[in-house]
């Protein structure tokens, strides 16, 4: 029986159904295990990690590994690049990942080539002789969409390890391994956990050698999740399909409204028919997600005031929670300078759409 992902997300990673078994896995609060079995030590595994890893693995089409944060997962993956190797990365992507790669380049550990990830020819040229291709799609916060099947195939052909940060799409809207990628990573802090109460990361790969190499790094670098964090993320993940359905329809509604608003000069959302990423997103995703970015065509101060004028929307960084959040990305010094100063990222939650629009409209008026 082939199950829909919205069913898999509810049922995967559960204990075996035998009399007296609990319905769901529990976190095990133990730093070590009695000798004689295969568990060993708390840094090597935990029942709550396993349940989360099995669920994410089944959704993405591979085997999972959880980490202390999305950045810990990214760092373990980047460590696969040999010393002196070359990584191809997007011009625009999560600023923390780009900063990590820059630090490693500055230290002489590797070299980084930045490409426009939406430009397939540009990416295909750059992957020749590269050790790793790092992709984000849609990108944070520029909302560019990469042609995942095409550039994954180009990476594969060049013998490059293809990595996709799938945080924005979630495993319900996009499964990059099934589109040709080698490794998928998530900031599980965002949509997967979904309640703004936990920081966590995850990796999925269908390649056993890559899985073992990343597991080895988790053991040796030690960036492991706490059992409680893994359990919270799994609990959150169970309702991802429902949360996304509402957040996504809210995002589509707001994108249309914002497009008509006289103060908004540009709306970046792949769900809009005129968005440059629309056709690609439609081909490789089963929905357009719940993040959009807007530009006001003004200065940084004006955009900053809008962010500070909301009552319902939380002015905070992060995304993927049940509560809507917004921020001007360039308020962070490490954000890429080609991201416009007046770009506001809207992470849409599951509130009533009319309330979200009323508050945004009010903030766009107030924050002039
Ligand atoms: C937040 C985020 C990360 C980093 O994850 P943390 O859990 O904050 O360490 C990586 N990639 C993307 C796309 C993100 O949004």
Short mmCIF file of C-alpha atoms and ligand atoms in Angstrom, two decimals:
data_model
loop_
_atom_site.label_atom_id
_atom_site.label_comp_id
_atom_site.label_asym_id
_atom_site.label_seq_id
_atom_site.Cartn_x
_atom_site.Cartn_y
_atom_site.Cartn_z
CA UNK A 1 0.00 0.00 0.00
CA UNK A 2 1.46 3.36 -1.03
CA UNK A 3 0.48 5.92 1.54
CA UNK A 4 0.14 9.64 1.01
CA UNK A 5 2.92 11.64 2.76
CA UNK A 6 0.25 13.25 4.97
CA UNK A 7 -0.50 9.75 6.31
CA UNK A 8 3.16 8.71 6.55
CA UNK A 9 3.93 11.78 8.67
CA UNK A 10 1.36 10.56 11.21
CA UNK A 11 2.21 6.85 11.28
CA UNK A 12 5.93 6.39 10.53
CA UNK A 13 8.44 5.81 13.33
CA UNK A 14 5.93 4.27 15.78
CA UNK A 15 6.66 1.35 18.12
CA UNK A 16 5.57 -2.11 16.99
CA UNK A 17 1.86 -2.72 17.69
CA UNK A 18 1.99 -5.44 20.31
CA UNK A 19 -0.12 -5.68 23.48
CA UNK A 20 0.83 -3.03 26.03
CA UNK A 21 3.14 -1.18 23.62
CA UNK A 22 2.90 2.61 23.81
CA UNK A 23 1.40 4.28 20.74
CA UNK A 24 4.36 6.61 20.34
CA UNK A 25 8.06 6.51 21.21
CA UNK A 26 9.28 8.30 24.37
CA UNK A 27 12.53 10.10 25.03
CA UNK A 28 14.98 8.00 27.05
CA UNK A 29 16.79 10.05 29.67
CA UNK A 30 19.94 8.03 30.04
CA UNK A 31 23.50 8.98 29.19
CA UNK A 32 24.51 5.35 28.82
CA UNK A 33 23.13 1.81 28.53
CA UNK A 34 23.88 -1.46 30.28
CA UNK A 35 26.64 -3.29 28.39
CA UNK A 36 25.96 -6.35 26.24
CA UNK A 37 23.64 -4.73 23.67
CA UNK A 38 24.21 -2.54 20.64
CA UNK A 39 23.32 0.86 22.12
CA UNK A 40 26.60 1.73 23.75
CA UNK A 41 26.39 5.34 24.84
CA UNK A 42 24.04 8.33 24.78
CA UNK A 43 26.02 10.14 22.09
CA UNK A 44 25.41 7.25 19.68
CA UNK A 45 21.63 6.99 19.84
CA UNK A 46 18.33 7.51 21.63
CA UNK A 47 14.85 6.06 21.04
CA UNK A 48 13.43 9.54 20.46
CA UNK A 49 16.07 10.29 17.81
CA UNK A 50 15.39 6.97 16.11
CA UNK A 51 11.64 7.59 15.93
CA UNK A 52 12.19 11.04 14.41
CA UNK A 53 14.90 9.75 12.05
CA UNK A 54 12.71 6.87 10.87
CA UNK A 55 9.82 9.25 10.20
CA UNK A 56 11.93 11.78 8.27
CA UNK A 57 13.73 8.96 6.45
CA UNK A 58 10.48 7.43 5.28
CA UNK A 59 9.16 10.81 4.11
CA UNK A 60 12.31 11.81 2.22
CA UNK A 61 13.19 8.35 0.88
CA UNK A 62 16.36 7.55 2.84
CA UNK A 63 17.77 7.14 6.37
CA UNK A 64 17.77 10.00 8.84
CA UNK A 65 20.21 11.47 11.36
CA UNK A 66 19.20 14.17 13.82
CA UNK A 67 21.54 16.91 15.05
CA UNK A 68 21.61 19.57 17.76
CA UNK A 69 20.63 22.25 15.22
CA UNK A 70 20.28 22.84 11.50
CA UNK A 71 23.76 24.40 11.58
CA UNK A 72 25.22 21.32 13.29
CA UNK A 73 23.75 19.22 10.48
CA UNK A 74 25.14 21.62 7.85
CA UNK A 75 28.59 21.61 9.48
CA UNK A 76 28.71 17.79 9.56
CA UNK A 77 27.79 17.66 5.85
CA UNK A 78 30.29 20.39 4.87
CA UNK A 79 32.96 18.39 6.71
CA UNK A 80 32.60 15.71 4.00
CA UNK A 81 34.41 18.06 1.59
CA UNK A 82 38.09 17.02 1.62
CA UNK A 83 40.67 19.56 2.80
CA UNK A 84 41.51 21.76 -0.18
CA UNK A 85 38.29 20.74 -1.91
CA UNK A 86 35.75 22.96 -3.67
CA UNK A 87 32.11 23.55 -2.86
CA UNK A 88 29.57 25.28 -5.10
CA UNK A 89 26.98 27.23 -3.11
CA UNK A 90 24.11 29.61 -3.88
CA UNK A 91 24.63 33.38 -3.98
CA UNK A 92 21.54 33.65 -1.79
CA UNK A 93 20.84 31.03 0.86
CA UNK A 94 20.52 30.82 4.63
CA UNK A 95 23.08 33.35 5.88
CA UNK A 96 24.42 31.06 8.63
CA UNK A 97 25.37 28.33 6.14
CA UNK A 98 27.03 30.85 3.80
CA UNK A 99 28.93 32.33 6.77
CA UNK A 100 30.11 28.85 7.81
CA UNK A 101 31.44 28.19 4.30
CA UNK A 102 33.14 31.61 4.22
CA UNK A 103 34.82 30.89 7.56
CA UNK A 104 36.12 27.59 6.23
CA UNK A 105 37.35 29.28 3.05
CA UNK A 106 39.12 31.97 5.09
CA UNK A 107 40.77 29.27 7.18
CA UNK A 108 42.03 27.65 3.96
CA UNK A 109 39.97 24.51 4.56
CA UNK A 110 38.10 24.68 1.21
CA UNK A 111 37.19 27.03 -1.63
CA UNK A 112 33.66 28.26 -2.32
CA UNK A 113 32.16 29.24 -5.67
CA UNK A 114 28.88 31.10 -5.46
CA UNK A 115 26.33 30.69 -8.24
CA UNK A 116 22.87 31.93 -9.08
CA UNK A 117 21.03 28.75 -8.13
CA UNK A 118 18.09 29.62 -10.41
CA UNK A 119 20.45 29.76 -13.41
CA UNK A 120 20.82 26.09 -14.41
CA UNK A 121 23.56 26.76 -16.99
CA UNK A 122 25.60 28.72 -14.42
CA UNK A 123 25.29 25.89 -11.87
CA UNK A 124 26.09 23.18 -14.43
CA UNK A 125 29.28 25.00 -15.46
CA UNK A 126 30.39 25.44 -11.86
CA UNK A 127 29.90 21.84 -10.67
CA UNK A 128 32.62 20.52 -12.96
CA UNK A 129 35.42 19.29 -10.62
CA UNK A 130 33.50 20.39 -7.51
CA UNK A 131 33.39 18.11 -4.46
CA UNK A 132 30.00 19.32 -3.28
CA UNK A 133 27.04 21.24 -4.67
CA UNK A 134 24.99 22.95 -1.97
CA UNK A 135 21.45 23.82 -3.01
CA UNK A 136 18.63 25.62 -1.28
CA UNK A 137 15.22 25.80 -2.96
CA UNK A 138 13.26 27.94 -2.44
CA UNK A 139 16.12 30.10 -1.14
CA UNK A 140 16.04 31.99 2.13
CA UNK A 141 14.99 34.83 1.85
CA UNK A 142 15.18 35.61 -1.90
CA UNK A 143 12.68 32.82 -2.74
CA UNK A 144 14.56 31.70 -5.86
CA UNK A 145 13.70 28.24 -7.16
CA UNK A 146 16.39 25.85 -8.46
CA UNK A 147 15.66 23.25 -11.13
CA UNK A 148 16.36 20.34 -8.78
CA UNK A 149 16.16 17.44 -11.29
CA UNK A 150 18.38 19.23 -13.82
CA UNK A 151 21.10 20.46 -11.48
CA UNK A 152 21.11 17.25 -9.41
CA UNK A 153 21.71 15.31 -12.63
CA UNK A 154 24.51 17.71 -13.60
CA UNK A 155 26.08 17.30 -10.15
CA UNK A 156 25.83 13.53 -10.29
CA UNK A 157 27.38 13.44 -13.71
CA UNK A 158 30.30 15.54 -12.48
CA UNK A 159 30.77 13.18 -9.51
CA UNK A 160 29.73 15.93 -7.10
CA UNK A 161 27.86 15.24 -3.85
CA UNK A 162 24.54 17.06 -4.20
CA UNK A 163 23.07 18.50 -0.99
CA UNK A 164 19.67 20.18 -0.71
CA UNK A 165 18.62 22.29 2.27
CA UNK A 166 14.91 21.42 2.22
CA UNK A 167 13.91 23.56 5.22
CA UNK A 168 11.50 25.87 3.35
CA UNK A 169 9.67 23.15 1.42
CA UNK A 170 9.54 20.47 4.15
CA UNK A 171 9.48 16.76 3.22
CA UNK A 172 5.76 17.05 2.52
CA UNK A 173 6.10 19.52 -0.35
CA UNK A 174 9.38 18.40 -1.91
CA UNK A 175 11.54 15.24 -1.73
CA UNK A 176 14.94 16.12 -3.25
CA UNK A 177 16.38 12.59 -2.98
CA UNK A 178 13.60 11.41 -5.27
CA UNK A 179 14.60 14.24 -7.65
CA UNK A 180 18.25 13.12 -7.74
CA UNK A 181 19.98 14.69 -4.71
CA UNK A 182 22.37 12.70 -2.49
CA UNK A 183 21.75 14.39 0.84
CA UNK A 184 18.86 16.41 2.28
CA UNK A 185 19.21 18.61 5.32
CA UNK A 186 16.65 20.39 7.49
CA UNK A 187 16.56 23.00 10.14
CA UNK A 188 13.96 20.97 12.07
CA UNK A 189 13.69 24.07 14.26
CA UNK A 190 11.32 25.44 11.63
CA UNK A 191 8.33 23.63 10.07
CA UNK A 192 9.20 20.14 11.31
CA UNK A 193 9.07 20.99 15.02
CA UNK A 194 6.65 23.78 14.12
CA UNK A 195 6.00 25.47 17.46
CA UNK A 196 9.00 27.77 17.97
CA UNK A 197 10.05 25.83 21.04
CA UNK A 198 13.02 23.76 19.93
CA UNK A 199 16.28 24.09 17.97
CA UNK A 200 17.12 20.92 16.03
CA UNK A 201 18.59 19.70 12.74
CA UNK A 202 18.28 16.64 10.52
CA UNK A 203 19.98 14.93 7.60
CA UNK A 204 18.55 12.25 5.30
CA UNK A 205 20.43 10.22 2.69
CA UNK A 206 19.71 7.00 0.82
CA UNK A 207 23.45 6.30 0.40
CA UNK A 208 24.83 4.06 3.19
CA UNK A 209 28.42 5.30 2.78
CA UNK A 210 27.29 8.91 3.13
CA UNK A 211 25.06 7.99 6.09
CA UNK A 212 27.99 6.30 7.85
CA UNK A 213 30.32 9.21 7.11
CA UNK A 214 27.83 11.72 8.55
CA UNK A 215 27.05 9.50 11.56
CA UNK A 216 30.80 9.29 12.26
CA UNK A 217 30.95 13.11 12.28
CA UNK A 218 27.97 13.34 14.62
CA UNK A 219 29.72 10.94 17.02
CA UNK A 220 33.08 12.70 16.82
CA UNK A 221 31.97 16.34 16.59
CA UNK A 222 29.34 15.58 19.21
CA UNK A 223 26.58 17.98 18.08
CA UNK A 224 23.80 15.62 19.21
CA UNK A 225 20.21 16.58 20.02
CA UNK A 226 18.80 16.21 23.51
CA UNK A 227 16.20 13.43 23.82
CA UNK A 228 13.50 15.92 24.81
CA UNK A 229 14.19 18.16 21.79
CA UNK A 230 13.96 15.20 19.41
CA UNK A 231 10.71 14.11 21.02
CA UNK A 232 9.24 17.63 20.82
CA UNK A 233 10.15 17.82 17.14
CA UNK A 234 8.52 14.45 16.46
CA UNK A 235 5.40 15.51 18.30
CA UNK A 236 5.29 18.68 16.22
CA UNK A 237 5.98 16.80 12.99
CA UNK A 238 2.85 14.66 13.40
CA UNK A 239 0.64 17.67 12.54
CA UNK A 240 2.83 19.08 9.75
CA UNK A 241 0.34 18.27 6.97
CA UNK A 242 -2.47 20.14 8.71
CA UNK A 243 -0.31 23.09 9.72
CA UNK A 244 1.10 23.44 6.22
CA UNK A 245 -2.30 23.26 4.58
CA UNK A 246 -3.50 26.26 6.58
CA UNK A 247 -0.23 28.23 6.52
CA UNK A 248 0.12 27.70 2.80
CA UNK A 249 -3.37 28.85 1.96
CA UNK A 250 -2.82 31.87 4.22
CA UNK A 251 0.43 32.65 2.36
CA UNK A 252 -1.28 32.44 -1.04
CA UNK A 253 -4.08 34.73 0.18
CA UNK A 254 -1.62 37.28 1.59
CA UNK A 255 0.60 37.18 -1.52
CA UNK A 256 -2.37 38.17 -3.71
CA UNK A 257 -3.39 40.96 -1.33
CA UNK A 258 0.16 42.29 -1.02
CA UNK A 259 0.53 42.33 -4.80
CA UNK A 260 -2.37 44.85 -4.91
CA UNK A 261 -1.02 47.01 -2.06
CA UNK A 262 0.25 50.42 -3.22
CA UNK A 263 3.18 50.41 -0.77
CA UNK A 264 4.51 47.00 -1.86
CA UNK A 265 6.82 47.12 -4.89
CA UNK A 266 7.54 43.39 -5.18
CA UNK A 267 6.16 40.13 -3.80
CA UNK A 268 8.40 37.08 -3.96
CA UNK A 269 6.29 33.93 -3.71
CA UNK A 270 6.59 30.95 -6.10
CA UNK A 271 2.83 30.43 -5.86
CA UNK A 272 2.16 33.64 -7.80
CA UNK A 273 1.69 32.89 -11.53
CA UNK A 274 4.11 35.69 -12.51
CA UNK A 275 6.86 34.66 -10.09
CA UNK A 276 10.08 33.64 -11.92
CA UNK A 277 10.13 30.34 -9.97
CA UNK A 278 6.46 29.47 -10.47
CA UNK A 279 6.71 26.87 -13.27
CA UNK A 280 9.64 25.06 -11.64
CA UNK A 281 8.05 25.04 -8.21
CA UNK A 282 4.86 23.68 -9.74
CA UNK A 283 6.79 20.89 -11.44
CA UNK A 284 8.85 19.73 -8.43
CA UNK A 285 6.81 20.70 -5.38
CA UNK A 286 3.33 19.63 -4.28
CA UNK A 287 2.66 23.10 -2.83
CA UNK A 288 4.31 26.52 -2.73
CA UNK A 289 5.00 26.75 0.99
CA UNK A 290 4.26 29.31 3.65
CA UNK A 291 7.12 31.81 3.28
CA UNK A 292 7.09 34.92 1.14
CA UNK A 293 9.22 38.03 0.93
CA UNK A 294 8.12 41.54 0.07
CA UNK A 295 9.97 44.70 -0.89
CA UNK A 296 8.61 48.15 -0.20
CA UNK A 297 10.71 50.07 -2.68
CA UNK A 298 11.85 52.38 0.11
CA UNK A 299 14.71 52.53 2.56
CA UNK A 300 15.73 50.21 5.40
CA UNK A 301 14.19 52.47 8.06
CA UNK A 302 10.72 52.36 6.50
CA UNK A 303 10.77 48.57 6.26
CA UNK A 304 12.11 48.33 9.80
CA UNK A 305 9.25 50.49 11.09
CA UNK A 306 6.69 48.23 9.40
CA UNK A 307 8.20 45.23 11.20
CA UNK A 308 7.99 47.12 14.48
CA UNK A 309 4.37 48.15 13.93
CA UNK A 310 2.58 44.80 13.95
CA UNK A 311 0.44 43.66 16.84
CA UNK A 312 -0.30 40.06 15.84
CA UNK A 313 2.68 39.17 13.65
CA UNK A 314 5.69 38.50 15.87
CA UNK A 315 8.71 40.63 15.00
CA UNK A 316 11.36 37.92 15.31
CA UNK A 317 13.73 35.83 13.27
CA UNK A 318 12.88 32.21 12.41
CA UNK A 319 9.97 30.65 10.54
CA UNK A 320 7.80 27.58 10.34
CA UNK A 321 5.98 28.05 13.64
CA UNK A 322 2.22 28.16 14.13
CA UNK A 323 2.54 31.88 14.85
CA UNK A 324 3.22 34.29 11.96
CA UNK A 325 6.55 36.11 12.09
CA UNK A 326 8.23 38.82 10.09
CA UNK A 327 11.59 40.51 9.92
CA UNK A 328 13.78 42.66 7.72
CA UNK A 329 16.56 40.25 6.85
CA UNK A 330 19.26 42.86 6.35
CA UNK A 331 19.00 43.82 10.03
CA UNK A 332 21.49 40.95 10.42
CA UNK A 333 25.04 41.98 9.52
CA UNK A 334 25.77 38.52 8.04
CA UNK A 335 22.86 38.65 5.56
CA UNK A 336 24.08 38.72 1.94
CA UNK A 337 24.45 42.36 0.74
CA UNK A 338 22.58 41.66 -2.53
CA UNK A 339 19.41 40.99 -0.49
CA UNK A 340 17.56 44.35 -0.68
CA UNK A 341 17.68 46.49 2.49
CA UNK A 342 13.88 46.84 2.41
CA UNK A 343 13.12 43.13 1.98
CA UNK A 344 10.81 41.78 4.66
CA UNK A 345 10.46 38.02 5.04
CA UNK A 346 6.99 36.88 6.07
CA UNK A 347 6.78 33.46 7.72
CA UNK A 348 3.07 32.74 7.61
CA UNK A 349 1.43 30.81 10.45
CA UNK A 350 -1.93 29.19 10.96
CA UNK A 351 -4.00 32.09 12.31
CA UNK A 352 -7.14 33.31 10.51
CA UNK A 353 -6.13 34.95 7.20
CA UNK A 354 -8.32 38.01 7.76
CA UNK A 355 -6.64 38.76 11.07
CA UNK A 356 -3.18 38.39 9.51
CA UNK A 357 -4.10 40.71 6.64
CA UNK A 358 -5.72 43.33 8.90
CA UNK A 359 -2.58 43.51 11.04
CA UNK A 360 -0.25 43.71 8.03
CA UNK A 361 -2.37 46.39 6.39
CA UNK A 362 -2.35 48.37 9.63
CA UNK A 363 1.45 48.01 9.96
CA UNK A 364 2.02 49.05 6.34
CA UNK A 365 0.01 52.21 7.10
CA UNK A 366 1.50 52.94 10.53
CA UNK A 367 5.10 52.27 9.67
CA UNK A 368 5.48 54.97 7.03
C1 LIG B 1 17.19 28.31 10.13
C2 LIG B 1 17.81 27.72 8.94
C3 LIG B 1 19.01 26.99 9.03
C4 LIG B 1 19.76 26.84 10.33
O1 LIG B 1 19.12 26.01 11.22
P1 LIG B 1 19.20 26.16 12.84
O2 LIG B 1 18.26 25.11 13.31
O3 LIG B 1 18.80 27.56 13.17
O4 LIG B 1 20.62 25.88 13.22
C5 LIG B 1 19.50 26.41 7.87
N1 LIG B 1 18.86 26.55 6.68
C6 LIG B 1 17.72 27.25 6.56
C7 LIG B 1 17.07 27.38 5.22
C8 LIG B 1 17.16 27.87 7.67
O5 LIG B 1 16.03 28.58 7.54
#
